[in-house]
XYZ file of C-alpha atoms in Angstrom:
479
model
C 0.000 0.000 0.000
C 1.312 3.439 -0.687
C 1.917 6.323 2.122
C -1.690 6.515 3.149
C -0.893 10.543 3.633
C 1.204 10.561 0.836
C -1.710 9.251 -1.042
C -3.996 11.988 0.286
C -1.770 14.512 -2.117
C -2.681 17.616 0.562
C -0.012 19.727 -0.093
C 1.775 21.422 3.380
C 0.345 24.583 2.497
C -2.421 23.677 2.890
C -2.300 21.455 6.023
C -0.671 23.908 7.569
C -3.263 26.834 6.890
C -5.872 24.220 8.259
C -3.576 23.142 11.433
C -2.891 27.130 12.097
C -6.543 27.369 12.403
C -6.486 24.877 14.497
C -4.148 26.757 16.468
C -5.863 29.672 17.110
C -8.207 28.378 19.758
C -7.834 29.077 23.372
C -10.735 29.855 25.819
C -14.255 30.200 24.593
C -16.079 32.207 27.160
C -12.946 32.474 29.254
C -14.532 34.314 32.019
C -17.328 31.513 32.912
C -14.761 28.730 31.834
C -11.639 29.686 34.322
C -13.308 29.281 37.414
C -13.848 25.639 36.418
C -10.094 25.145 35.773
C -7.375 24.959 38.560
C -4.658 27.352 38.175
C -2.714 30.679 39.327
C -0.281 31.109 42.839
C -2.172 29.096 45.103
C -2.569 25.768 43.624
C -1.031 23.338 45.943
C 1.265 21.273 43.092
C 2.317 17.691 43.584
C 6.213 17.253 44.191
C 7.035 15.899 40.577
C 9.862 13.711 39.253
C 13.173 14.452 37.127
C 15.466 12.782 35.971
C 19.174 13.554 33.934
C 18.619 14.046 29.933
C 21.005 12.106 27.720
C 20.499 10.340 24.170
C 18.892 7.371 25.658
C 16.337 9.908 27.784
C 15.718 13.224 25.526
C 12.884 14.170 27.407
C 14.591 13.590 30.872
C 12.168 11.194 32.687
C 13.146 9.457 36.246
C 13.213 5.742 34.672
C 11.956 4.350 38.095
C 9.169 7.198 38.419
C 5.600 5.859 37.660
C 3.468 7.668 34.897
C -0.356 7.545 35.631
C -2.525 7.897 32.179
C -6.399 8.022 31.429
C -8.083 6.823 28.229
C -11.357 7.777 27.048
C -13.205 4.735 26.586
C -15.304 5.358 23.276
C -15.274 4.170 19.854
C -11.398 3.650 19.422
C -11.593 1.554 22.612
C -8.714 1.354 24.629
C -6.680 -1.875 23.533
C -4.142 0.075 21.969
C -3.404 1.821 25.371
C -3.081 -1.851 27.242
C -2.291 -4.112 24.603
C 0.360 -1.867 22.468
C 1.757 1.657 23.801
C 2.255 0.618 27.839
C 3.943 -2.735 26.845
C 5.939 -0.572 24.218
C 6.597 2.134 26.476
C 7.596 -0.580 29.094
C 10.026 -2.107 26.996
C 12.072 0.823 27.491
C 11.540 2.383 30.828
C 11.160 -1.777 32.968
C 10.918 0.836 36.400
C 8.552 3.074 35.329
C 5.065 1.538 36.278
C 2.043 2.543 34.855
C -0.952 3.149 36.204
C -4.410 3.156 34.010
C -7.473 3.779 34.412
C -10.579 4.179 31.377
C -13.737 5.856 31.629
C -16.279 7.536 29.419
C -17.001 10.376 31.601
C -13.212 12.708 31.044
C -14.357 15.309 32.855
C -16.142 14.065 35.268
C -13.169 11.959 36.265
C -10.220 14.437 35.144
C -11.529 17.653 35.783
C -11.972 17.786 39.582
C -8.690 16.210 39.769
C -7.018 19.027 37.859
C -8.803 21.332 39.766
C -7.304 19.948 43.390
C -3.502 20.125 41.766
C -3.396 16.336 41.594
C -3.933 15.341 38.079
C -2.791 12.416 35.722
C 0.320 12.446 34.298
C -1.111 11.888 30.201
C -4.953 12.524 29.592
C -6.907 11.275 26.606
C -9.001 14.700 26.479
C -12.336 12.846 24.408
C -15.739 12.045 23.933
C -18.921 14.072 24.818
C -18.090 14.666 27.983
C -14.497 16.699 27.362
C -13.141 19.262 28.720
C -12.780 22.607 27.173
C -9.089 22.338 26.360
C -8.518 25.698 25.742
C -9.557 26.984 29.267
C -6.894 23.917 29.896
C -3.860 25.797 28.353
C -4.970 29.038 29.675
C -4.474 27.592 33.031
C -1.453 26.422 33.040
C -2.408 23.072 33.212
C -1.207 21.815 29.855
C 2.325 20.940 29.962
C 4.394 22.735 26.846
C 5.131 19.574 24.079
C 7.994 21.625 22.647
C 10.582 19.146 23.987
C 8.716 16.146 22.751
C 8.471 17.060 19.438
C 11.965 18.395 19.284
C 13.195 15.026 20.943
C 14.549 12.135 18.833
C 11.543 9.668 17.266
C 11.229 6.115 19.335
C 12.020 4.137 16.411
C 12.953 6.157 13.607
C 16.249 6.879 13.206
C 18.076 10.599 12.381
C 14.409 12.360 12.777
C 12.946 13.905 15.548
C 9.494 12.932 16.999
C 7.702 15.954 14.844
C 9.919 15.176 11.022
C 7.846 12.014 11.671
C 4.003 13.249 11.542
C 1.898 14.879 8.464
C 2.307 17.799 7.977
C 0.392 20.189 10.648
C 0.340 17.570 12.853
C 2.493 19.761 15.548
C 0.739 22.844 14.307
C -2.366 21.774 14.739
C -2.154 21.421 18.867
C -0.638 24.636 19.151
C -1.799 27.862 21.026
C -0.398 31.070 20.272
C 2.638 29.133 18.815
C 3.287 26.674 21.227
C 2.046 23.216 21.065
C 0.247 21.734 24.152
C -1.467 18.984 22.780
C -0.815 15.741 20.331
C -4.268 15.340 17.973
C -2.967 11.262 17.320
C -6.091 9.892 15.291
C -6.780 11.017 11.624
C -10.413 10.861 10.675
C -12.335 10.484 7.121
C -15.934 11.770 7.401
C -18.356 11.019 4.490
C -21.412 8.529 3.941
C -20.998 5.265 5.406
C -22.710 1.743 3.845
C -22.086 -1.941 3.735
C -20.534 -2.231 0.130
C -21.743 -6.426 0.645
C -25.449 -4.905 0.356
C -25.052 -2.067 -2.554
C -23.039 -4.824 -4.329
C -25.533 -7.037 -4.308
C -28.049 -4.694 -5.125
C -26.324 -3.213 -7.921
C -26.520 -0.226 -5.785
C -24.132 2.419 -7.716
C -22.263 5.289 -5.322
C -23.864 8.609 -6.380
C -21.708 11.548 -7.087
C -24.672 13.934 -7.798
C -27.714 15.122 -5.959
C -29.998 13.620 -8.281
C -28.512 10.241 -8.281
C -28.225 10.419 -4.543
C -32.294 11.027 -3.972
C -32.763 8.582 -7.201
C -30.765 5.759 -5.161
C -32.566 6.825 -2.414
C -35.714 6.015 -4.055
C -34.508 2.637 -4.771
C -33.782 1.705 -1.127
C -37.040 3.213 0.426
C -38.261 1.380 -2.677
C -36.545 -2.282 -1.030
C -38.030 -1.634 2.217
C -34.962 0.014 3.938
C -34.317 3.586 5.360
C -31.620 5.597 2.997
C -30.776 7.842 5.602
C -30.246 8.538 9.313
C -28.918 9.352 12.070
C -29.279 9.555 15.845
C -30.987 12.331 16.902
C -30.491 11.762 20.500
C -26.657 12.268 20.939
C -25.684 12.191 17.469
C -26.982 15.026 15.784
C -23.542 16.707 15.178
C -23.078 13.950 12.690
C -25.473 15.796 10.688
C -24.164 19.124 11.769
C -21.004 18.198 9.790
C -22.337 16.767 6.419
C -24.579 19.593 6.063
C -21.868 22.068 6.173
C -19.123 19.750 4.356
C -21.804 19.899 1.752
C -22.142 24.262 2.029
C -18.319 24.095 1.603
C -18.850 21.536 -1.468
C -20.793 24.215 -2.734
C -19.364 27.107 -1.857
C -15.339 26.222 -0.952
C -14.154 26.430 3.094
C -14.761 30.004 2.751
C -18.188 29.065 3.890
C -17.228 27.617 7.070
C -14.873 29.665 7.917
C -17.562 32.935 7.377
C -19.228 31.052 9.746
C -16.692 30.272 12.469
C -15.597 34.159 12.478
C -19.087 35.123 13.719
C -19.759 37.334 9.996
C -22.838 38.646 9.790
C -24.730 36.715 7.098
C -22.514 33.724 6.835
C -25.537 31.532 7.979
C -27.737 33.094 5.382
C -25.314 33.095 2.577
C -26.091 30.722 -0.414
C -24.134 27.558 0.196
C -25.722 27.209 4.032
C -28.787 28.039 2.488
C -28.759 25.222 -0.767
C -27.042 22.409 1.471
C -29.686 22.832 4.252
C -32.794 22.794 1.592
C -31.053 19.632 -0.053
C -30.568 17.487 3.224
C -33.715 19.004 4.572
C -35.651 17.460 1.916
C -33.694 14.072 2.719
C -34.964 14.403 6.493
C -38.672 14.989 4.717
C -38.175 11.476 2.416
C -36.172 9.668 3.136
C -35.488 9.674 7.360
C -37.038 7.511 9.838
C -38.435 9.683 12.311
C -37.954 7.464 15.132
C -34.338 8.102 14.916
C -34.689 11.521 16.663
C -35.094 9.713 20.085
C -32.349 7.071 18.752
C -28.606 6.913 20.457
C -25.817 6.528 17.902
C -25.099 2.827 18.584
C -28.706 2.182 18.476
C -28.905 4.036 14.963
C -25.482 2.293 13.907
C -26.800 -1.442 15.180
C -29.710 -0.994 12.240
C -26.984 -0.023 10.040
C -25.622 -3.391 10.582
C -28.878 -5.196 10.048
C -29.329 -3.294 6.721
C -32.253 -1.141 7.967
C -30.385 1.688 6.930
C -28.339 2.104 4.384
C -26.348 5.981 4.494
C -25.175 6.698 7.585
C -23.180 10.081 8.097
C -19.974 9.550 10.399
C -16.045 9.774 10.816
C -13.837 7.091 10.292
C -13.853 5.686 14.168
C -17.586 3.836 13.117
C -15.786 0.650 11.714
C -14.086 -0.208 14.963
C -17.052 1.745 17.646
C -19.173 -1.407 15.541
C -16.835 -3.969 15.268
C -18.786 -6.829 17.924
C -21.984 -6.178 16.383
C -21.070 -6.456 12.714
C -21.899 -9.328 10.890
C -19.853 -10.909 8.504
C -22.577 -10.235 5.700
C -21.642 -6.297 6.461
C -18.465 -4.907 4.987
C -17.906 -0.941 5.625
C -17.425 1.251 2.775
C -17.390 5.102 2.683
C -18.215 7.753 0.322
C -17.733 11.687 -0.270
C -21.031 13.295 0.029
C -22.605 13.957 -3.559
C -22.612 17.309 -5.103
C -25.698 19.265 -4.211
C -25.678 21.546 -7.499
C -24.465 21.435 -10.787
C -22.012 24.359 -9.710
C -20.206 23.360 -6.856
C -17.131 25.159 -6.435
C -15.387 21.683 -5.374
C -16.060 18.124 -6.538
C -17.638 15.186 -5.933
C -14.488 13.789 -4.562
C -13.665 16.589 -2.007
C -13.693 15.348 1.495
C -13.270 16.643 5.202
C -10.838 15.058 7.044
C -8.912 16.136 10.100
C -6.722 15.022 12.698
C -8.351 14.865 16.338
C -8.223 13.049 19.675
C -6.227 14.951 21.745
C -3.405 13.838 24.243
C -2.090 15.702 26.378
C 0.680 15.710 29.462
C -0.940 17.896 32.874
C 1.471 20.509 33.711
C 1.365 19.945 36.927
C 0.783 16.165 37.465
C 3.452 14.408 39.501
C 5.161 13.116 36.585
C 4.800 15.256 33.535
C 7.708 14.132 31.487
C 6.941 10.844 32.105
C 3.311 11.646 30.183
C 5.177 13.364 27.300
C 7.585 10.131 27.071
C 4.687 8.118 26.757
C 3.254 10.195 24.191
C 6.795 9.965 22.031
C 6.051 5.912 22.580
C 2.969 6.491 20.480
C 4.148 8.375 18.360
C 6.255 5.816 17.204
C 5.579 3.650 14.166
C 5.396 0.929 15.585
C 2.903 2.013 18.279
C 1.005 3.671 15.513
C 0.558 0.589 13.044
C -0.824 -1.296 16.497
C -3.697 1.711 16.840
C -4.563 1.643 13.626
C -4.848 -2.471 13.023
C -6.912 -2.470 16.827
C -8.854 0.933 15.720
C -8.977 0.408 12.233
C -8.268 4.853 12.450
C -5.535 6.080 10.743
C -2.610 8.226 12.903
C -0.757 11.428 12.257
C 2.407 9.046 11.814
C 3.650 9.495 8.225
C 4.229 5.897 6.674
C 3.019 3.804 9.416
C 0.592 1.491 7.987
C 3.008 1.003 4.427
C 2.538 -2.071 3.321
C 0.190 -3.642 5.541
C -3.082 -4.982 5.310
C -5.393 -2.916 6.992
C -9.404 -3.074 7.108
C -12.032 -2.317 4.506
C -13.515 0.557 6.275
C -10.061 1.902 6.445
C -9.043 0.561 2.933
C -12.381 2.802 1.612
C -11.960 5.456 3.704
C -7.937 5.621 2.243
C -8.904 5.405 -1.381
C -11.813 8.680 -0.973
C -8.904 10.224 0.285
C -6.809 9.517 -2.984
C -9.781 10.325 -4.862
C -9.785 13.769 -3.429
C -6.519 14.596 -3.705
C -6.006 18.618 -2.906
C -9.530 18.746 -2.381
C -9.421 17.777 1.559
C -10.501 20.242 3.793
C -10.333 20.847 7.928
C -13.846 21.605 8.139
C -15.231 24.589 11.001
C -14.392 25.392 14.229
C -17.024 26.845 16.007
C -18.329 23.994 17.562
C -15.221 24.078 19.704
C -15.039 27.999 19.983
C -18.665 28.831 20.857
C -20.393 26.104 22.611
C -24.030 27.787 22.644
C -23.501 27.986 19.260
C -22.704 24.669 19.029
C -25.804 23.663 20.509
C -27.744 25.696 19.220
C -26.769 23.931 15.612
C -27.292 20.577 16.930
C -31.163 21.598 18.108
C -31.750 23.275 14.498
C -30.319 20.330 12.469
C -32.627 18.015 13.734
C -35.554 20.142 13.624
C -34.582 20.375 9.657
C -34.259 16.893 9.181
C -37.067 15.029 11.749
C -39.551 18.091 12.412
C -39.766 19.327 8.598
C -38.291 22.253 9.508
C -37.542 24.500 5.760
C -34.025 25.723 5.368
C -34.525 29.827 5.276
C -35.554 29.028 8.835
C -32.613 26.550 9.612
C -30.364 29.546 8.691
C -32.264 32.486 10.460
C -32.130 30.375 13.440
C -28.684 29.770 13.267
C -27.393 33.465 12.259
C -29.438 35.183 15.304
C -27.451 32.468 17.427
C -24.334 33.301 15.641
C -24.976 37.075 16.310
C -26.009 36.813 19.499
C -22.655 35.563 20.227
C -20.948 37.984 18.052
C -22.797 40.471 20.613
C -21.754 38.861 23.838
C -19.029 40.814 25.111
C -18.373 38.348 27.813
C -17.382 35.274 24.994
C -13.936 35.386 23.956
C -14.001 35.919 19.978
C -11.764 33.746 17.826
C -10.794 34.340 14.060
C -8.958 31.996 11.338
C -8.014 33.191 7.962
C-alpha cells in the first residue's frame, strides 16, 4: 500500500493553513470557563519527578518514576493503550510503572482532579463529555510539548518525533505558537454503507444530488431507510455533512464565514442550498424514530441493513466492530454534489486530525506523560492503533505495506480520490459552545420536524450574532 498521507496529495500549504486554524483556539467564554479550571499562585502542586537528559532519555524522565494515564473509553476503545503503547513504552523504561485507568465520563473523572492540583500524568481529552481544552492551556495546566516534538523519534532513526508526523500535525495542537497537545487519530468523514449490500443490489455510489435522492428512491423502494442518524446524541453527525456539503458548494470560505461570527454567513447561499437539499432528505427519506435514537442504536440498524447511508467519521468501523456481521463490509463515500455548480467536486472530502493527548502541567510526573506520548508516536505504536482501531494516525508511513481493514481501505482510497480537495472543516463547535448547541437543536428540527431551510439559517445566524454580541465570549478568528 502506498503512504496513506502521501496518497492523500494535501499539499503542506495547505495542512498547515488548516492546522494554524487549528491553532488559534484558546478559551471560549474564558470568564465563565476559568473558574472551572485549577490554576494561578495558590494551587497546591504535587512534588514531581526528574530525571538527567542524555540520548537514551531526551525528554529527561526518572526511569523508576511511575506515569499515571487516562483513556477515554469510546469508539477507538482502549486496547491500543493496554495491549500496544504501555507494553511498548515498558520495553524501554522496565521501572517506570504505569498506572491506568478508562472511563467515558473525562471530565467528570479528570476535571476535579485538575482542579485539586493532583492530576494524571497523560490525559486522553475525548468524547462528549471533554473538557474545554482551551480553558486547559490558559491555566497552566497543559504541559508545553515543545521538547517532545523536538526530541529524537522512538524508532525512527536521524528524525525527531515531529519530522515524523503529516504535515500540521504539531501545528495543529498549538496555542499562540506553542504546542500543548498531540491530535494522534486522523479521521475520514463522508457517507458510510455496507458495500456487501449495494453490491448485491447493484446499488451504484452517487456523485450527484440527483442520483443520490434517485438511489434513495430505490432503497425506500426495497423496504430500507436511505438515511439517518441519531438524533439523541448524534446530531452533530449531521451538523457536519450539512456544512461539508455548504463548503462543497461554496469552498471552506463558507465555514470559515461562519466560524468568524460574519454577519450573514448563515444566510449566505451555500448554508442556504445544502440545508434545503438534506432538509428534503430528512422529509423522504429519514425515519423519524431516529430523533429519540442513540448513535449505537442508529449504527446497530446499520448493521442489520435497515439503513443504508449513515453520516460519520472514520472511528464507526471499529465503535461497531462486535456487532457487525460478517454479511456487512464498511465502505465510505464523499457526500454527492448538491448543485451542478459546486465550487469543489464530488471527490472533495473533510478530514482532520483529532483526539487529543495531552501531558498535565502539573501532574506528579509530567515528562513521564510526554515520554509516553513519544512511545505512540512511534511507528510501531502507531501501526498497532490503527490495526486495533482500524483509524488512521498522524504518523507518516506507518501502515506502508500492511493490510489494513475495509472501512479503512475505503476510507484511504476517498482520500486519494480527493486529492487537494481535503478540507479541515469549522471550528465553532469548539469555539462557541451555545452555538454549538444551538446547531445541533436546528439540524434536527430540519431533518425530523420538517423544519424548511430559510428558517434553519435564520435560526442559526441570530445564534451566531447573538454571540458575536456577547461581550463576555472570547471571539476567535482563522483566515
Amino acid at each position: 500500500m502506498t503512504e496513506i498521507f502521501a496518497k492523500a496529495e494535501v499539499d503542506r500549504r495547505t495542512l498547515l493553513r488548516r492546522a494554524a486554524a487549528v491553532g488559534l483556539m484558546a478559551t471560549p467564554a474564558v470568564g465563565m470557563l476559568s473558574a472551572c479550571v485549577g490554576g494561578g499562585d495558590d494551587d497546591k502542586s504535587q512534588e514531581q519527578s526528574t530525571g538527567t537528559k542524555s540520548a537514551e532519555n531526551p525528554l529527561g524522565i526518572d526511569p523508576k518514576a511511575g506515569v499515571e494515564i487516562i483513556i477515554f473509553n469510546g469508539g477507538l476503545g482502549t486496547a491500543y493503550a493496554t495491549d500496544v503503547d504501555t507494553p511498548l513504552f515498558n520495553k524501554k523504561w522496565p521501572d517506570a510503572k504505569i498506572t491506568y485507568s478508562a472511563t467515558e465520563q473525562i471530565s467528570t473523572v479528570v476535571q476535579p482532579r485538575i482542579n485539586a492540583g493532583t492530576p494524571p500524568d497523560m490525559i486522553n481529552n475525548s468524547g462528549s463529555n471533554l473538557m474545554d481544552f482551551g480553558a486547559i492551556v490558559k491555566a497552566g495546566q497543559a504541559a508545553d510539548l515543545t521538547d517532545l516534538f523536538a526530541a529524537p523519534s522512538w524508532d525512527v532513526a536521524g528524525k525527531t518525533v515531529a519530522e515524523t508526523l503529516v504535515p500540521g500535525a504539531v501545528e495543529q495542537g498549538s496555542y499562540d505558537g506553542k504546542p500543548f497537545a498531540m491530535n494522534y487519530s486522523f479521521t475520514v468523514f463522508g457517507l458510510w454503507y455496507n458495500k456487501k449490500l449495494f453490491d448485491s443490489k447493484g446499488w451504484k455510489n452517487p456523485a450527484t444530488w440527483a442520483e443520490f435522492t434517485a438511489l434513495c428512491d430505490q432503497i425506500k423502494a426495497a423496504g430500507i431507510t436511505p438515511f439517518g442518524y441519531a438524533g439523541a446524541n448524534a446530531s452533530y453527525y449531521m451538523v457536519r455533512a450539512l456544512l461539508t456539503s455548504a463548503a462543497k458548494i461554496g469552498t471552506e470560505q463558507a465555514l470559515k464565514d461562519i466560524d468568524n461570527l460574519k454577519p450573514g454567513a448563515w444566510t449566505a447561499e451555500p448554508i442556504k442550498q445544502a440545508a434545503q437539499a438534506w432538509g428534503e432528505i430528512g422529509t423522504k427519506y429519514i425515519n423519524k424514530t431516529f430523533l429519540g435514537l442513540k448513535h449505537t442504536e442508529v449504527q446497530l440498524q446499520q448493521n442489520q441493513d435497515k439503513l443504508a447511508f449513515y453520516p460519520c467519521g472514520s472511528w464507526l468501523e471499529n465503535e461497531q466492530a462486535k456487532d457487525t456481521p460478517p454479511t456487512f463490509e464498511y465502505a465510505v463515500q464523499a457526500y454527492p454534489s448538491v448543485t451542478g455548480s459546486d465550487k469543489l467536486p464530488a471527490t472533495a472530502i473533510n478530514a482532520a486530525a483529532g483526539e487529543i493527548y495531552f501531558a498535565a502541567a502539573k501532574g506528579k510526573n509530567p515528562q513521564g506523560g510526554k515520554e509516553y506520548i513519544r512511545a505512540m508516536l512511534s511507528k510501531e505504536a502507531a501501526l498497532g492503533f490503527t490495526k486495533l482501531t482500524k483509524s488512521l494516525t498522524v504518523v507518516a508511513g506507518a501502515a506502508d505495506g500492511q493490510t489494513i481493514s475495509p472501512g479503512l481501505t475505503s476510507a484511504n482510497d476517498v482520500l486519494g480520490k480527493a486529492g487537494k480537495d481535503v478540507f479541515m472543516g469549522y471550528l465553532f463547535d469548539t469555539w462557541y459552545k451555545k452555538l454549538d448547541d444551538e446547531s445541533r437543536a436546528a439540524v434536527n428540527d430540519l431533518m425530523f420536524k420538517g423544519g424548511d431551510a430559510n428558517k434553519f439559517c435564520e435560526r442559526m445566524e441570530a445564534a451566531s450574532q447573538a454571540v458575536a454580541k456577547d461581550s463576555s465570549i472570547t471571539k476567535f478568528t482563522r483566515s
